[in-house]
Amino acid sequence: MISMDVLASALLIIGAYLLGALPATYYVAKLVKGVDLRRYGSGNVGISNFAVHAGKKWIPPLILFDILIKGMLPVALASHRVLDLGVEIEVAAGFAAIVGHNWPVWLKFNGGRGMAMVLGVLAALNYQLVLMYGVVAAVGWLATRRKDSAMWWGLAALLLPVWSLLLNMRIEVTIFCVAFVFMTAIKRVTSNRSTLRVRGERPMSTSRLIWNRLVFDRDTSSRAEWIYRGAENPERTLNH
């Protein structure tokens, strides 16, 4: 017989993935602007691409939905305050939610990056981590006048295991931080599956392309050309 705790844990992790996979930005962009975010700019359904091509008015509720519902809720349900399934299930549920956000079954596994959504997961796991993560990203973003925010979100993610070790957190939380770093790197390197060539730009080497994706989360050297690409561009090819 399967114990109730094992069954509850399995259902929660599956539910966390499915909840995390809900692409709210994609549906709102289609509803309010008639825009398919996958065919504009970076082709990503994350908040940054949404802001450029669908408007900024909906960003606050979308961010709150990602943080409170998709990120915090699964972890909170697993915590001792609700189902009391243990820290390892809290971590697993949070990680599953981010995996769902990044690779949503509803959009053929082509989702966002989970960089903001992890705020909700971290807040539910440990408030100190979310402060460290948010401060690094915010300070860098403001210091560079809101340019190349992806670089600072990436640095904030990279430092998570360091903060976890320095603050002597539970090993499950540190493992989550390390796993999130690797997941972020994998997502950035593999997510931009297009054959786009920006006019006037020379083809770049594979090493340069990987560097751009890892650090800046884009393929091209120009941020403006990357985020303002449109569906009318005949050179844009989507692989869905």
Coordinates of N, CA, C and O in Angstrom, one line a residue, residues 133-233:
Y133 N 18.8 37.4 -3.4 CA 18.5 37.2 -4.8 C 17.9 38.5 -5.4 O 18.4 39.0 -6.5
G134 N 16.9 39.0 -4.8 CA 16.3 40.2 -5.3 C 17.1 41.5 -5.3 O 17.1 42.3 -6.2
V135 N 17.9 41.6 -4.2 CA 18.8 42.8 -4.1 C 19.9 42.8 -5.2 O 20.1 43.8 -5.9
V136 N 20.5 41.7 -5.4 CA 21.6 41.6 -6.5 C 21.0 41.9 -7.8 O 21.6 42.7 -8.6
A137 N 19.9 41.3 -8.2 CA 19.2 41.6 -9.5 C 18.8 43.0 -9.6 O 19.0 43.7 -10.6
A138 N 18.2 43.6 -8.5 CA 17.6 44.9 -8.6 C 18.7 46.0 -8.7 O 18.6 46.9 -9.5
V139 N 19.8 45.8 -7.9 CA 20.9 46.8 -7.9 C 21.6 46.8 -9.2 O 21.8 47.9 -9.8
G140 N 21.8 45.6 -9.8 CA 22.5 45.6 -11.1 C 21.6 46.2 -12.2 O 22.1 46.9 -13.0
W141 N 20.3 45.9 -12.1 CA 19.4 46.4 -13.1 C 19.3 47.9 -13.1 O 19.4 48.6 -14.1
L142 N 19.3 48.5 -11.9 CA 19.2 49.9 -11.7 C 20.6 50.6 -12.1 O 20.6 51.7 -12.7
A143 N 21.7 49.9 -11.7 CA 23.0 50.5 -11.9 C 23.3 50.6 -13.4 O 24.0 51.5 -13.9
T144 N 22.7 49.7 -14.2 CA 23.0 49.7 -15.7 C 21.8 50.4 -16.4 O 21.7 50.2 -17.6
R145 N 21.0 51.1 -15.7 CA 19.9 51.9 -16.3 C 18.9 51.0 -17.0 O 18.5 51.3 -18.1
R146 N 18.6 49.9 -16.3 CA 17.6 49.0 -16.8 C 18.0 48.2 -18.1 O 17.1 47.8 -18.8
K147 N 19.2 48.1 -18.4 CA 19.7 47.4 -19.6 C 20.3 46.1 -19.1 O 20.9 46.0 -18.1
D148 N 20.2 45.1 -20.0 CA 20.8 43.8 -19.8 C 20.4 43.2 -18.4 O 21.2 42.7 -17.6
S149 N 19.1 43.3 -18.1 CA 18.7 42.8 -16.8 C 18.9 41.3 -16.7 O 19.1 40.8 -15.6
A150 N 18.9 40.6 -17.8 CA 19.1 39.1 -17.8 C 20.5 38.8 -17.2 O 20.6 37.7 -16.5
M151 N 21.5 39.6 -17.4 CA 22.8 39.4 -16.9 C 22.8 39.4 -15.4 O 23.4 38.6 -14.7
W152 N 22.0 40.3 -14.8 CA 22.0 40.5 -13.4 C 21.1 39.4 -12.7 O 21.4 39.0 -11.6
W153 N 20.0 39.0 -13.4 CA 19.2 37.9 -12.9 C 20.1 36.6 -12.9 O 20.0 35.8 -11.9
G154 N 20.9 36.5 -13.9 CA 21.8 35.3 -13.9 C 22.8 35.3 -12.8 O 23.1 34.3 -12.2
L155 N 23.4 36.5 -12.6 CA 24.4 36.6 -11.5 C 23.7 36.3 -10.1 O 24.3 35.7 -9.3
A156 N 22.5 36.9 -10.0 CA 21.8 36.6 -8.7 C 21.5 35.1 -8.5 O 21.6 34.6 -7.4
A157 N 21.2 34.4 -9.6 CA 21.0 33.0 -9.5 C 22.3 32.3 -9.2 O 22.3 31.4 -8.3
L158 N 23.4 32.7 -9.8 CA 24.7 32.1 -9.6 C 25.1 32.2 -8.1 O 25.8 31.3 -7.6
L159 N 24.8 33.3 -7.5 CA 25.2 33.5 -6.1 C 24.3 32.8 -5.1 O 24.7 32.7 -3.9
L160 N 23.2 32.2 -5.5 CA 22.3 31.6 -4.5 C 22.9 30.5 -3.7 O 22.8 30.4 -2.5
P161 N 23.7 29.6 -4.3 CA 24.3 28.5 -3.5 C 25.3 29.1 -2.5 O 25.5 28.6 -1.4
V162 N 26.0 30.2 -2.9 CA 27.0 30.8 -2.0 C 26.3 31.4 -0.8 O 26.7 31.1 0.4
W163 N 25.2 32.1 -1.0 CA 24.4 32.6 0.2 C 23.9 31.5 1.0 O 23.9 31.5 2.3
S164 N 23.4 30.4 0.4 CA 22.9 29.3 1.2 C 23.9 28.7 2.1 O 23.7 28.3 3.2
L165 N 25.2 28.5 1.5 CA 26.3 28.0 2.3 C 26.7 28.9 3.4 O 26.9 28.5 4.6
L166 N 26.8 30.2 3.1 CA 27.3 31.2 4.1 C 26.3 31.3 5.2 O 26.7 31.6 6.4
L167 N 25.0 31.2 4.9 CA 24.0 31.3 5.9 C 23.7 30.0 6.6 O 22.7 29.9 7.4
N168 N 24.4 28.9 6.3 CA 24.3 27.6 6.9 C 22.9 27.1 6.8 O 22.3 26.6 7.8
M169 N 22.3 27.1 5.6 CA 21.0 26.6 5.4 C 20.9 25.1 5.3 O 22.0 24.5 5.1
R170 N 19.8 24.5 5.3 CA 19.6 23.1 5.2 C 20.1 22.6 3.9 O 20.0 23.3 2.8
I171 N 20.7 21.4 3.8 CA 21.3 20.9 2.6 C 20.3 20.8 1.5 O 20.6 21.0 0.3
E172 N 19.0 20.6 1.8 CA 18.0 20.5 0.7 C 17.9 21.8 0.0 O 17.7 21.9 -1.2
V173 N 17.9 22.9 0.8 CA 17.8 24.2 0.2 C 19.0 24.5 -0.7 O 18.9 25.1 -1.8
T174 N 20.2 24.2 -0.2 CA 21.4 24.4 -1.0 C 21.4 23.6 -2.3 O 21.8 24.1 -3.4
I175 N 20.9 22.4 -2.2 CA 20.8 21.5 -3.4 C 19.8 22.2 -4.4 O 20.1 22.2 -5.6
F176 N 18.7 22.8 -3.9 CA 17.8 23.5 -4.8 C 18.5 24.6 -5.5 O 18.3 24.8 -6.7
C177 N 19.3 25.4 -4.7 CA 20.0 26.6 -5.3 C 20.9 26.1 -6.4 O 21.0 26.8 -7.5
V178 N 21.7 25.1 -6.2 CA 22.6 24.6 -7.2 C 21.9 24.1 -8.4 O 22.2 24.4 -9.6
A179 N 20.8 23.3 -8.2 CA 20.0 22.8 -9.3 C 19.4 24.0 -10.1 O 19.3 23.9 -11.3
F180 N 19.0 25.0 -9.4 CA 18.4 26.2 -10.1 C 19.4 26.9 -11.0 O 19.1 27.3 -12.2
V181 N 20.7 26.9 -10.6 CA 21.7 27.5 -11.4 C 21.9 26.7 -12.7 O 22.0 27.3 -13.8
F182 N 22.0 25.4 -12.5 CA 22.2 24.5 -13.7 C 20.9 24.6 -14.6 O 21.1 24.6 -15.9
M183 N 19.7 24.6 -14.1 CA 18.5 24.7 -14.9 C 18.5 26.0 -15.6 O 18.1 26.1 -16.8
T184 N 18.9 27.1 -15.0 CA 19.0 28.4 -15.7 C 19.9 28.4 -16.9 O 19.6 28.9 -18.0
A185 N 21.1 27.8 -16.7 CA 22.1 27.7 -17.7 C 21.6 26.9 -18.9 O 21.7 27.3 -20.1
I186 N 21.0 25.8 -18.6 CA 20.4 24.9 -19.6 C 19.3 25.6 -20.4 O 19.3 25.5 -21.6
K187 N 18.5 26.3 -19.7 CA 17.3 27.0 -20.3 C 17.8 28.0 -21.3 O 17.4 28.2 -22.4
R188 N 18.8 28.8 -20.8 CA 19.3 29.9 -21.6 C 20.0 29.4 -22.9 O 19.9 29.9 -24.0
V189 N 20.8 28.4 -22.7 CA 21.6 27.8 -23.9 C 20.7 27.2 -24.9 O 20.9 27.3 -26.1
T190 N 19.6 26.5 -24.5 CA 18.8 25.7 -25.4 C 17.5 26.4 -25.8 O 16.8 25.8 -26.7
S191 N 17.1 27.5 -25.3 CA 15.8 28.0 -25.5 C 15.5 28.8 -26.7 O 14.4 28.8 -27.3
N192 N 16.6 29.4 -27.3 CA 16.4 30.3 -28.4 C 16.5 29.5 -29.7 O 17.5 29.6 -30.4
R193 N 15.5 28.7 -30.0 CA 15.5 27.7 -31.1 C 15.0 28.4 -32.4 O 14.0 28.0 -32.9
S194 N 15.7 29.4 -32.9 CA 15.3 30.1 -34.1 C 16.4 30.1 -35.1 O 17.6 30.0 -34.7
T195 N 16.1 30.3 -36.4 CA 17.2 30.5 -37.4 C 17.3 31.9 -37.8 O 17.7 32.3 -38.9
L196 N 16.9 32.8 -36.9 CA 17.0 34.3 -37.1 C 18.3 34.7 -37.5 O 19.3 34.4 -36.9
R197 N 18.4 35.6 -38.5 CA 19.6 36.3 -38.8 C 19.2 37.8 -38.9 O 18.4 38.1 -39.7
V198 N 19.9 38.6 -38.1 CA 19.6 40.0 -38.1 C 20.4 40.6 -39.3 O 21.6 40.4 -39.4
R199 N 19.7 41.4 -40.1 CA 20.4 41.9 -41.3 C 21.6 42.8 -40.9 O 21.5 43.6 -40.0
G200 N 22.7 42.6 -41.6 CA 23.9 43.3 -41.4 C 24.8 42.8 -40.3 O 25.9 43.3 -40.1
E201 N 24.3 41.7 -39.6 CA 25.2 41.1 -38.6 C 25.8 39.9 -39.1 O 25.2 39.0 -39.7
R202 N 27.1 39.8 -38.9 CA 27.8 38.6 -39.3 C 27.5 37.4 -38.5 O 27.2 37.5 -37.3
P203 N 27.5 36.2 -39.1 CA 27.3 35.0 -38.3 C 28.3 34.8 -37.3 O 29.5 35.1 -37.5
M204 N 27.9 34.4 -36.0 CA 28.9 34.3 -35.0 C 29.3 32.9 -34.7 O 28.6 32.0 -35.1
S205 N 30.4 32.7 -34.0 CA 30.9 31.4 -33.7 C 30.0 30.8 -32.6 O 29.2 31.5 -31.9
T206 N 30.1 29.4 -32.5 CA 29.3 28.7 -31.5 C 29.6 29.2 -30.1 O 28.7 29.4 -29.3
S207 N 30.9 29.4 -29.9 CA 31.3 29.8 -28.5 C 30.8 31.2 -28.2 O 30.3 31.4 -27.0
R208 N 30.7 32.1 -29.2 CA 30.2 33.4 -28.9 C 28.7 33.3 -28.7 O 28.1 34.1 -27.8
L209 N 28.0 32.5 -29.5 CA 26.6 32.3 -29.3 C 26.2 31.8 -27.9 O 25.3 32.3 -27.3
I210 N 27.0 30.8 -27.5 CA 26.7 30.2 -26.1 C 27.0 31.3 -25.1 O 26.2 31.4 -24.1
W211 N 28.1 32.1 -25.2 CA 28.4 33.1 -24.3 C 27.2 34.1 -24.2 O 26.8 34.6 -23.1
N212 N 26.7 34.6 -25.4 CA 25.6 35.5 -25.4 C 24.4 35.0 -24.7 O 23.7 35.7 -23.9
R213 N 24.1 33.7 -24.9 CA 22.9 33.2 -24.3 C 23.1 33.0 -22.8 O 22.2 33.3 -22.0
L214 N 24.2 32.6 -22.4 CA 24.5 32.3 -20.9 C 24.5 33.7 -20.2 O 23.8 33.8 -19.1
V215 N 25.1 34.7 -20.7 CA 25.3 35.9 -20.0 C 24.2 36.9 -20.2 O 23.6 37.5 -19.3
F216 N 23.8 37.1 -21.5 CA 22.8 38.1 -21.8 C 21.5 37.5 -22.2 O 20.5 38.3 -22.4
D217 N 21.4 36.2 -22.3 CA 20.1 35.5 -22.6 C 19.5 36.0 -23.9 O 18.3 36.2 -24.1
R218 N 20.4 36.1 -24.9 CA 19.9 36.5 -26.3 C 21.0 36.0 -27.3 O 22.1 35.7 -26.9
D219 N 20.6 35.9 -28.5 CA 21.5 35.4 -29.6 C 22.3 36.5 -30.2 O 23.5 36.3 -30.6
T220 N 21.7 37.7 -30.4 CA 22.4 38.8 -31.1 C 23.2 39.7 -30.2 O 23.0 39.7 -29.0
S221 N 24.1 40.4 -30.8 CA 25.0 41.3 -30.0 C 24.2 42.6 -29.6 O 24.5 43.3 -28.6
S222 N 23.1 42.9 -30.4 CA 22.3 44.1 -30.1 C 21.1 43.8 -29.3 O 20.2 43.0 -29.8
R223 N 20.9 44.4 -28.2 CA 19.7 44.2 -27.4 C 18.5 44.7 -28.1 O 17.4 44.0 -28.1
A224 N 18.6 45.9 -28.7 CA 17.4 46.5 -29.4 C 16.9 45.6 -30.5 O 15.7 45.4 -30.6
E225 N 17.8 45.1 -31.3 CA 17.4 44.2 -32.4 C 16.8 42.9 -31.9 O 15.9 42.4 -32.6
W226 N 17.3 42.5 -30.8 CA 16.7 41.2 -30.2 C 15.3 41.4 -29.7 O 14.5 40.5 -30.0
I227 N 15.1 42.4 -28.9 CA 13.8 42.5 -28.3 C 12.7 43.1 -29.1 O 11.5 43.0 -28.8
Y228 N 13.1 43.8 -30.2 CA 12.1 44.5 -31.0 C 11.8 43.8 -32.3 O 11.2 44.3 -33.2
R229 N 12.3 42.5 -32.5 CA 11.9 41.8 -33.6 C 10.4 41.5 -33.7 O 9.8 41.3 -32.6
G230 N 9.9 41.5 -34.9 CA 8.4 41.3 -35.0 C 8.0 40.1 -35.8 O 8.8 39.6 -36.6
A231 N 6.8 39.8 -35.8 CA 6.3 38.7 -36.6 C 6.3 38.9 -38.1 O 6.3 38.0 -38.9
E232 N 6.4 40.2 -38.4 CA 6.5 40.5 -39.8 C 7.8 40.2 -40.4 O 8.0 40.2 -41.7
N233 N 8.8 39.9 -39.6 CA 10.2 39.6 -40.1 C 10.1 38.2 -40.7 O 9.9 37.2 -40.1

